[in-house]
Amino acid sequence: MRIKFFKTAVLLLFLVLAGCSMQNINRTQLPKPKVRNIILFIGDGMGVAQVYAGMTVSTHTLSLESFPFAGLSKTYSSNNYITDSAAGGTAIACGVKTKNGMIGMGPDSAVVSSIVEIAHKNGLATGVLSTSTLTHATPASFIAHNSGRGNYEDIAKDFLNGTVDVLIGGGEDHFRKRADSTDLTVKFKEQGYDVVYNLDDLKNSGSLKIAGFLAKEHMLKSNEGRSGMLAEMTRKAIETLSKDKDGFFMMVEGSMIDWGAHEKNFDYTAAEVIDLDNAIAVAKEFAGKNGETLIVVTADHETGGLTLVSGNIQEHKVTGNFIQTGSHTAVMVPIFSYGPSAEIFSGIHENTFFLNGFLNLLNIKR
Ligand code: MG
Ligand code: ZN
């Protein structure tokens, strides 16, 4: 009886110890999933009210709602409590607060490297997609270095610096109808890019390097003929960039959430949020299968001071008011994240936080 008790006690002790060490193994030795790819979405001007407007108006549940982590970003620039898209884009892309109007530079005009440039240097494939001209402030912040966001033709030249493998958006004229009479698409072709001008040719391209100019200037509004195109652009970019075994970084901008809000046009704004979400859904489908892809969705600033003053969830109806000026505001903007290490984006962050977060997760250096 005693011996039996002793044996049982020893056995129990063994099981408890074994259980402890198993737990330790689980905690310390199971590797965290690696982040091989990062897909960053920027909704220009997309505050929490813009997101909720899209969620309410949409007849389907937005992909964003299934993201497990949310945080907030402080958007002020180096010289203004209220940022513009140049300083906001530069903060996200390059990790520095700069003056409004400046692209890829610190406030002292010193050039700073962007996540696209650093990713490229480390062997990752890179992409930049936008519904505005590619030379506009947000996409430009990832590629170009210029003290003036309006220097579109100079900014276009920076897209030939070889750091971006897939660029898709509007702005053909800034590359081809230029004051210096050079057709930059000739140089893109010399560098091995497939240059395409419509969605069908884009989809059919088998090239690892693609320059897609889908409009002479900005692309159409989503509710005036562009609907769904950003999702297709995103699908093609993922298909192309994911062929790189070293991984990829890409940025996708929904540019016109900002413009709808500047116009104080509620339907325009909400439609652009939903259109961006359609592109996010494409990325999430890929990331869900891939397992090593992090998706981060944020904004450079809020536009229009939008408030939602009445609505009906069942009827997908909502009324919103914008501030009189329809200009940018200083409110913090949301961050949504999905995938490995997505939790680091929860909480409150400076907009300069993204770059170091991305570099650490990708395990690459400047
Ligand atoms: Mg923009
Ligand atoms: Zn704006």
GROMACS .gro file of C-alpha atoms and ligand atoms in nm:
model
  368
    1MET     CA    1   0.000   0.000   0.000
    2ARG     CA    2   0.274   0.237   0.099
    3ILE     CA    3   0.489   0.138  -0.193
    4LYS     CA    4   0.193   0.179  -0.426
    5PHE     CA    5   0.134   0.527  -0.282
    6PHE     CA    6   0.503   0.607  -0.324
    7LYS     CA    7   0.497   0.487  -0.684
    8THR     CA    8   0.187   0.691  -0.758
    9ALA     CA    9   0.344   0.997  -0.600
   10VAL     CA   10   0.662   0.956  -0.804
   11LEU     CA   11   0.457   0.908  -1.117
   12LEU     CA   12   0.252   1.220  -1.043
   13LEU     CA   13   0.565   1.422  -0.971
   14PHE     CA   14   0.714   1.299  -1.297
   15LEU     CA   15   0.402   1.397  -1.490
   16VAL     CA   16   0.392   1.743  -1.329
   17LEU     CA   17   0.759   1.803  -1.406
   18ALA     CA   18   0.719   1.668  -1.756
   19GLY     CA   19   0.419   1.895  -1.800
   20CYS     CA   20   0.620   2.196  -1.681
   21SER     CA   21   0.909   2.129  -1.914
   22MET     CA   22   0.668   2.069  -2.201
   23GLN     CA   23   0.519   2.409  -2.132
   24ASN     CA   24   0.865   2.561  -2.126
   25ILE     CA   25   0.941   2.401  -2.458
   26ASN     CA   26   0.617   2.539  -2.597
   27ARG     CA   27   0.700   2.886  -2.472
   28THR     CA   28   1.062   2.908  -2.567
   29GLN     CA   29   1.119   2.674  -2.857
   30LEU     CA   30   0.819   2.708  -3.088
   31PRO     CA   31   0.940   2.966  -3.339
   32LYS     CA   32   0.723   3.272  -3.398
   33PRO     CA   33   0.601   3.280  -3.757
   34LYS     CA   34   0.844   3.479  -3.964
   35VAL     CA   35   0.735   3.795  -4.145
   36ARG     CA   36   0.847   3.744  -4.503
   37ASN     CA   37   0.612   3.990  -4.671
   38ILE     CA   38   0.448   4.316  -4.566
   39ILE     CA   39   0.152   4.473  -4.741
   40LEU     CA   40   0.083   4.827  -4.621
   41PHE     CA   41  -0.243   5.000  -4.709
   42ILE     CA   42  -0.279   5.375  -4.667
   43GLY     CA   43  -0.624   5.524  -4.683
   44ASP     CA   44  -0.545   5.890  -4.749
   45GLY     CA   45  -0.757   6.094  -4.508
   46MET     CA   46  -0.911   5.781  -4.354
   47GLY     CA   47  -1.010   5.848  -3.996
   48VAL     CA   48  -1.226   5.627  -3.777
   49ALA     CA   49  -1.544   5.802  -3.896
   50GLN     CA   50  -1.456   5.738  -4.260
   51VAL     CA   51  -1.401   5.369  -4.180
   52TYR     CA   52  -1.730   5.341  -3.994
   53ALA     CA   53  -1.911   5.525  -4.272
   54GLY     CA   54  -1.783   5.260  -4.515
   55MET     CA   55  -1.878   4.980  -4.275
   56THR     CA   56  -2.231   5.115  -4.239
   57VAL     CA   57  -2.293   5.186  -4.606
   58SER     CA   58  -2.147   4.854  -4.726
   59THR     CA   59  -2.397   4.570  -4.772
   60HIS     CA   60  -2.122   4.319  -4.692
   61THR     CA   61  -1.899   4.306  -4.384
   62LEU     CA   62  -1.574   4.485  -4.454
   63SER     CA   63  -1.255   4.278  -4.448
   64LEU     CA   64  -1.109   4.532  -4.206
   65GLU     CA   65  -1.358   4.424  -3.939
   66SER     CA   66  -1.189   4.086  -3.917
   67PHE     CA   67  -0.845   4.232  -3.840
   68PRO     CA   68  -0.753   4.120  -3.487
   69PHE     CA   69  -0.554   4.426  -3.378
   70ALA     CA   70  -0.618   4.800  -3.388
   71GLY     CA   71  -0.410   5.093  -3.277
   72LEU     CA   72  -0.383   5.467  -3.327
   73SER     CA   73  -0.125   5.688  -3.497
   74LYS     CA   74  -0.030   6.047  -3.411
   75THR     CA   75   0.005   6.228  -3.741
   76TYR     CA   76   0.148   6.576  -3.664
   77SER     CA   77   0.441   6.683  -3.884
   78SER     CA   78   0.768   6.852  -3.784
   79ASN     CA   79   0.629   7.202  -3.842
   80ASN     CA   80   0.254   7.165  -3.811
   81TYR     CA   81   0.007   7.000  -3.575
   82ILE     CA   82  -0.189   6.916  -3.889
   83THR     CA   83   0.009   6.722  -4.146
   84ASP     CA   84  -0.028   6.710  -4.521
   85SER     CA   85   0.012   6.389  -4.720
   86ALA     CA   86   0.376   6.459  -4.807
   87ALA     CA   87   0.496   6.482  -4.446
   88GLY     CA   88   0.248   6.210  -4.345
   89GLY     CA   89   0.367   5.974  -4.620
   90THR     CA   90   0.732   6.051  -4.546
   91ALA     CA   91   0.682   5.974  -4.176
   92ILE     CA   92   0.531   5.634  -4.258
   93ALA     CA   93   0.772   5.549  -4.541
   94CYS     CA   94   1.096   5.692  -4.403
   95GLY     CA   95   1.042   5.710  -4.026
   96VAL     CA   96   1.105   6.084  -3.989
   97LYS     CA   97   0.875   6.376  -3.916
   98THR     CA   98   0.934   6.640  -4.180
   99LYS     CA   99   0.782   6.970  -4.291
  100ASN     CA  100   0.453   6.972  -4.476
  101GLY     CA  101   0.514   6.953  -4.849
  102MET     CA  102   0.842   6.761  -4.831
  103ILE     CA  103   0.890   6.415  -4.982
  104GLY     CA  104   1.148   6.162  -4.856
  105MET     CA  105   1.354   6.422  -4.672
  106GLY     CA  106   1.402   6.540  -4.317
  107PRO     CA  107   1.312   6.901  -4.224
  108ASP     CA  108   1.674   6.996  -4.300
  109SER     CA  109   1.633   6.863  -4.658
  110ALA     CA  110   1.860   6.566  -4.585
  111VAL     CA  111   1.753   6.266  -4.793
  112VAL     CA  112   1.616   5.976  -4.589
  113SER     CA  113   1.573   5.619  -4.713
  114SER     CA  114   1.226   5.473  -4.744
  115ILE     CA  115   1.110   5.123  -4.656
  116VAL     CA  116   1.089   5.051  -5.029
  117GLU     CA  117   1.453   5.152  -5.082
  118ILE     CA  118   1.573   4.957  -4.778
  119ALA     CA  119   1.368   4.650  -4.869
  120HIS     CA  120   1.508   4.661  -5.224
  121LYS     CA  121   1.865   4.694  -5.094
  122ASN     CA  122   1.805   4.381  -4.887
  123GLY     CA  123   1.687   4.180  -5.183
  124LEU     CA  124   1.311   4.198  -5.131
  125ALA     CA  125   1.076   4.268  -5.419
  126THR     CA  126   0.887   4.597  -5.388
  127GLY     CA  127   0.565   4.752  -5.511
  128VAL     CA  128   0.384   5.085  -5.496
  129LEU     CA  129   0.019   5.116  -5.602
  130SER     CA  130  -0.208   5.418  -5.600
  131THR     CA  131  -0.535   5.540  -5.744
  132SER     CA  132  -0.389   5.890  -5.783
  133THR     CA  133  -0.092   5.977  -6.003
  134LEU     CA  134   0.209   5.776  -5.887
  135THR     CA  135   0.389   6.107  -5.848
  136HIS     CA  136   0.137   6.232  -5.591
  137ALA     CA  137   0.254   6.282  -5.233
  138THR     CA  138   0.166   5.946  -5.078
  139PRO     CA  139   0.319   5.706  -5.333
  140ALA     CA  140   0.603   5.952  -5.400
  141SER     CA  141   0.706   5.939  -5.032
  142PHE     CA  142   0.807   5.575  -5.079
  143ILE     CA  143   1.022   5.638  -5.389
  144ALA     CA  144   1.122   6.000  -5.435
  145HIS     CA  145   1.318   6.271  -5.255
  146ASN     CA  146   1.206   6.625  -5.322
  147SER     CA  147   1.158   6.938  -5.116
  148GLY     CA  148   0.838   7.018  -5.305
  149ARG     CA  149   0.555   6.769  -5.345
  150GLY     CA  150   0.434   6.954  -5.655
  151ASN     CA  151   0.752   6.888  -5.857
  152TYR     CA  152   0.580   6.599  -6.029
  153GLU     CA  153   0.813   6.566  -6.327
  154ASP     CA  154   1.122   6.552  -6.104
  155ILE     CA  155   0.947   6.306  -5.876
  156ALA     CA  156   0.862   6.088  -6.179
  157LYS     CA  157   1.234   6.059  -6.260
  158ASP     CA  158   1.300   5.914  -5.915
  159PHE     CA  159   1.080   5.617  -6.005
  160LEU     CA  160   1.366   5.513  -6.235
  161ASN     CA  161   1.606   5.469  -5.941
  162GLY     CA  162   1.554   5.094  -5.964
  163THR     CA  163   1.411   5.040  -5.616
  164VAL     CA  164   1.052   4.962  -5.712
  165ASP     CA  165   0.969   4.648  -5.911
  166VAL     CA  166   0.597   4.699  -5.956
  167LEU     CA  167   0.441   5.043  -5.983
  168ILE     CA  168   0.077   5.075  -6.078
  169GLY     CA  169  -0.142   5.383  -6.072
  170GLY     CA  170  -0.222   5.700  -6.260
  171GLY     CA  171   0.009   5.975  -6.384
  172GLU     CA  172   0.119   5.863  -6.730
  173ASP     CA  173   0.152   6.227  -6.838
  174HIS     CA  174   0.417   6.301  -6.573
  175PHE     CA  175   0.628   6.025  -6.727
  176ARG     CA  176   0.560   6.094  -7.097
  177LYS     CA  177   0.426   6.447  -7.156
  178ARG     CA  178   0.710   6.626  -6.988
  179ALA     CA  179   0.865   6.971  -7.012
  180ASP     CA  180   1.202   6.807  -7.088
  181SER     CA  181   1.043   6.607  -7.374
  182THR     CA  182   1.184   6.279  -7.245
  183ASP     CA  183   0.964   5.973  -7.245
  184LEU     CA  184   1.055   5.799  -6.922
  185THR     CA  185   0.873   5.483  -7.029
  186VAL     CA  186   1.155   5.423  -7.280
  187LYS     CA  187   1.393   5.410  -6.984
  188PHE     CA  188   1.159   5.182  -6.792
  189LYS     CA  189   1.168   4.941  -7.086
  190GLU     CA  190   1.549   4.963  -7.101
  191GLN     CA  191   1.552   4.864  -6.732
  192GLY     CA  192   1.343   4.556  -6.807
  193TYR     CA  193   0.999   4.679  -6.705
  194ASP     CA  194   0.689   4.572  -6.890
  195VAL     CA  195   0.506   4.903  -6.944
  196VAL     CA  196   0.127   4.869  -6.961
  197TYR     CA  197  -0.157   5.118  -6.992
  198ASN     CA  198  -0.472   4.922  -6.907
  199LEU     CA  199  -0.595   4.659  -6.666
  200ASP     CA  200  -0.612   4.377  -6.924
  201ASP     CA  201  -0.250   4.421  -7.030
  202LEU     CA  202  -0.155   4.448  -6.664
  203LYS     CA  203  -0.326   4.118  -6.583
  204ASN     CA  204  -0.160   3.948  -6.882
  205SER     CA  205   0.191   4.066  -6.799
  206GLY     CA  206   0.429   3.789  -6.699
  207SER     CA  207   0.712   4.027  -6.613
  208LEU     CA  208   0.869   4.052  -6.267
  209LYS     CA  209   0.899   4.427  -6.322
  210ILE     CA  210   0.588   4.616  -6.425
  211ALA     CA  211   0.518   4.987  -6.475
  212GLY     CA  212   0.141   5.022  -6.505
  213PHE     CA  213   0.003   5.362  -6.599
  214LEU     CA  214  -0.372   5.321  -6.584
  215ALA     CA  215  -0.461   5.688  -6.634
  216LYS     CA  216  -0.306   6.000  -6.788
  217GLU     CA  217  -0.366   6.187  -6.463
  218HIS     CA  218  -0.548   6.049  -6.161
  219MET     CA  219  -0.756   5.735  -6.203
  220LEU     CA  220  -1.136   5.765  -6.204
  221LYS     CA  221  -1.337   5.778  -5.885
  222SER     CA  222  -1.453   5.434  -5.771
  223ASN     CA  223  -1.819   5.528  -5.820
  224GLU     CA  224  -1.746   5.672  -6.165
  225GLY     CA  225  -1.589   5.367  -6.328
  226ARG     CA  226  -1.285   5.263  -6.123
  227SER     CA  227  -1.465   5.034  -5.878
  228GLY     CA  228  -1.274   4.714  -5.811
  229MET     CA  229  -0.964   4.815  -6.007
  230LEU     CA  230  -0.750   4.870  -5.697
  231ALA     CA  231  -0.833   4.515  -5.588
  232GLU     CA  232  -0.720   4.382  -5.929
  233MET     CA  233  -0.404   4.593  -5.917
  234THR     CA  234  -0.334   4.453  -5.570
  235ARG     CA  235  -0.394   4.096  -5.687
  236LYS     CA  236  -0.151   4.137  -5.977
  237ALA     CA  237   0.115   4.302  -5.761
  238ILE     CA  238   0.095   4.021  -5.504
  239GLU     CA  239   0.108   3.757  -5.777
  240THR     CA  240   0.419   3.921  -5.925
  241LEU     CA  241   0.608   4.018  -5.609
  242SER     CA  242   0.542   3.688  -5.429
  243LYS     CA  243   0.762   3.513  -5.687
  244ASP     CA  244   1.064   3.659  -5.504
  245LYS     CA  245   1.191   3.401  -5.254
  246ASP     CA  246   1.335   3.679  -5.035
  247GLY     CA  247   0.989   3.823  -4.972
  248PHE     CA  248   0.833   4.156  -5.064
  249PHE     CA  249   0.711   4.491  -4.936
  250MET     CA  250   0.429   4.675  -5.108
  251MET     CA  251   0.224   4.985  -5.037
  252VAL     CA  252  -0.127   5.030  -5.169
  253GLU     CA  253  -0.293   5.370  -5.144
  254GLY     CA  254  -0.662   5.449  -5.154
  255SER     CA  255  -0.599   5.811  -5.250
  256MET     CA  256  -0.948   5.947  -5.291
  257ILE     CA  257  -1.092   5.899  -4.943
  258ASP     CA  258  -0.913   6.228  -4.882
  259TRP     CA  259  -1.057   6.392  -5.191
  260GLY     CA  260  -1.414   6.290  -5.114
  261ALA     CA  261  -1.373   6.445  -4.770
  262HIS     CA  262  -1.215   6.765  -4.908
  263GLU     CA  263  -1.522   6.794  -5.130
  264LYS     CA  264  -1.741   6.722  -4.826
  265ASN     CA  265  -1.898   6.453  -5.042
  266PHE     CA  266  -2.006   6.178  -4.805
  267ASP     CA  267  -2.102   5.916  -5.067
  268TYR     CA  268  -1.774   5.967  -5.254
  269THR     CA  269  -1.576   5.924  -4.929
  270ALA     CA  270  -1.763   5.611  -4.814
  271ALA     CA  271  -1.740   5.449  -5.160
  272GLU     CA  272  -1.362   5.498  -5.162
  273VAL     CA  273  -1.330   5.333  -4.819
  274ILE     CA  274  -1.525   5.032  -4.944
  275ASP     CA  275  -1.314   5.017  -5.260
  276LEU     CA  276  -0.995   5.020  -5.055
  277ASP     CA  277  -1.138   4.743  -4.840
  278ASN     CA  278  -1.195   4.532  -5.151
  279ALA     CA  279  -0.820   4.553  -5.214
  280ILE     CA  280  -0.752   4.472  -4.848
  281ALA     CA  281  -0.969   4.160  -4.884
  282VAL     CA  282  -0.750   4.039  -5.172
  283ALA     CA  283  -0.438   4.086  -4.959
  284LYS     CA  284  -0.598   3.914  -4.661
  285GLU     CA  285  -0.692   3.612  -4.868
  286PHE     CA  286  -0.328   3.581  -4.977
  287ALA     CA  287  -0.193   3.642  -4.626
  288GLY     CA  288  -0.428   3.385  -4.475
  289LYS     CA  289  -0.293   3.115  -4.705
  290ASN     CA  290   0.067   3.234  -4.698
  291GLY     CA  291   0.111   3.258  -4.320
  292GLU     CA  292   0.421   3.480  -4.340
  293THR     CA  293   0.253   3.797  -4.460
  294LEU     CA  294   0.175   4.092  -4.235
  295ILE     CA  295  -0.092   4.341  -4.340
  296VAL     CA  296  -0.104   4.689  -4.189
  297VAL     CA  297  -0.377   4.937  -4.277
  298THR     CA  298  -0.350   5.299  -4.168
  299ALA     CA  299  -0.391   5.659  -4.281
  300ASP     CA  300  -0.160   5.958  -4.318
  301HIS     CA  301  -0.416   6.189  -4.151
  302GLU     CA  302  -0.789   6.245  -4.116
  303THR     CA  303  -0.963   6.470  -4.366
  304GLY     CA  304  -1.276   6.674  -4.324
  305GLY     CA  305  -1.337   6.634  -3.950
  306LEU     CA  306  -1.611   6.388  -4.040
  307THR     CA  307  -1.873   6.309  -3.779
  308LEU     CA  308  -2.158   6.062  -3.819
  309VAL     CA  309  -2.475   6.222  -3.687
  310SER     CA  310  -2.750   5.974  -3.770
  311GLY     CA  311  -2.791   5.640  -3.936
  312ASN     CA  312  -2.945   5.296  -3.957
  313ILE     CA  313  -2.734   4.980  -3.958
  314GLN     CA  314  -3.005   4.756  -4.112
  315GLU     CA  315  -3.072   5.000  -4.395
  316HIS     CA  316  -2.700   5.076  -4.448
  317LYS     CA  317  -2.776   5.444  -4.414
  318VAL     CA  318  -2.569   5.709  -4.242
  319THR     CA  319  -2.551   6.085  -4.248
  320GLY     CA  320  -2.219   6.258  -4.198
  321ASN     CA  321  -2.112   6.616  -4.144
  322PHE     CA  322  -1.778   6.761  -4.246
  323ILE     CA  323  -1.614   7.072  -4.103
  324GLN     CA  324  -1.669   7.388  -4.304
  325THR     CA  325  -1.317   7.397  -4.453
  326GLY     CA  326  -1.313   7.028  -4.546
  327SER     CA  327  -0.943   7.034  -4.465
  328HIS     CA  328  -0.716   6.792  -4.280
  329THR     CA  329  -0.749   6.755  -3.904
  330ALA     CA  330  -0.512   6.651  -3.627
  331VAL     CA  331  -0.710   6.360  -3.482
  332MET     CA  332  -0.529   6.029  -3.441
  333VAL     CA  333  -0.595   5.783  -3.721
  334PRO     CA  334  -0.656   5.409  -3.692
  335ILE     CA  335  -0.406   5.130  -3.752
  336PHE     CA  336  -0.542   4.783  -3.829
  337SER     CA  337  -0.310   4.482  -3.848
  338TYR     CA  338  -0.333   4.115  -3.941
  339GLY     CA  339  -0.075   3.838  -3.962
  340PRO     CA  340   0.246   3.742  -3.779
  341SER     CA  341   0.351   3.999  -3.513
  342ALA     CA  342   0.046   4.211  -3.596
  343GLU     CA  343   0.007   4.283  -3.224
  344ILE     CA  344   0.301   4.528  -3.221
  345PHE     CA  345   0.085   4.779  -3.409
  346SER     CA  346  -0.179   4.795  -3.136
  347GLY     CA  347  -0.160   5.084  -2.890
  348ILE     CA  348  -0.077   5.447  -2.963
  349HIS     CA  349   0.218   5.519  -3.193
  350GLU     CA  350   0.394   5.806  -3.361
  351ASN     CA  351   0.351   5.783  -3.739
  352THR     CA  352   0.731   5.740  -3.754
  353PHE     CA  353   0.695   5.406  -3.575
  354PHE     CA  354   0.606   5.204  -3.884
  355LEU     CA  355   0.950   5.201  -4.048
  356ASN     CA  356   1.141   5.052  -3.756
  357GLY     CA  357   0.857   4.810  -3.692
  358PHE     CA  358   0.875   4.690  -4.052
  359LEU     CA  359   1.257   4.665  -4.054
  360ASN     CA  360   1.263   4.468  -3.727
  361LEU     CA  361   0.995   4.227  -3.842
  362LEU     CA  362   1.155   4.172  -4.183
  363ASN     CA  363   1.493   4.144  -4.008
  364ILE     CA  364   1.657   4.387  -4.250
  365LYS     CA  365   1.880   4.689  -4.195
  366ARG     CA  366   1.910   5.034  -4.350
  367MG      MG  367  -0.245   6.051  -5.114
  368ZN      ZN  368  -0.583   6.602  -4.841
   0.00000   0.00000   0.00000
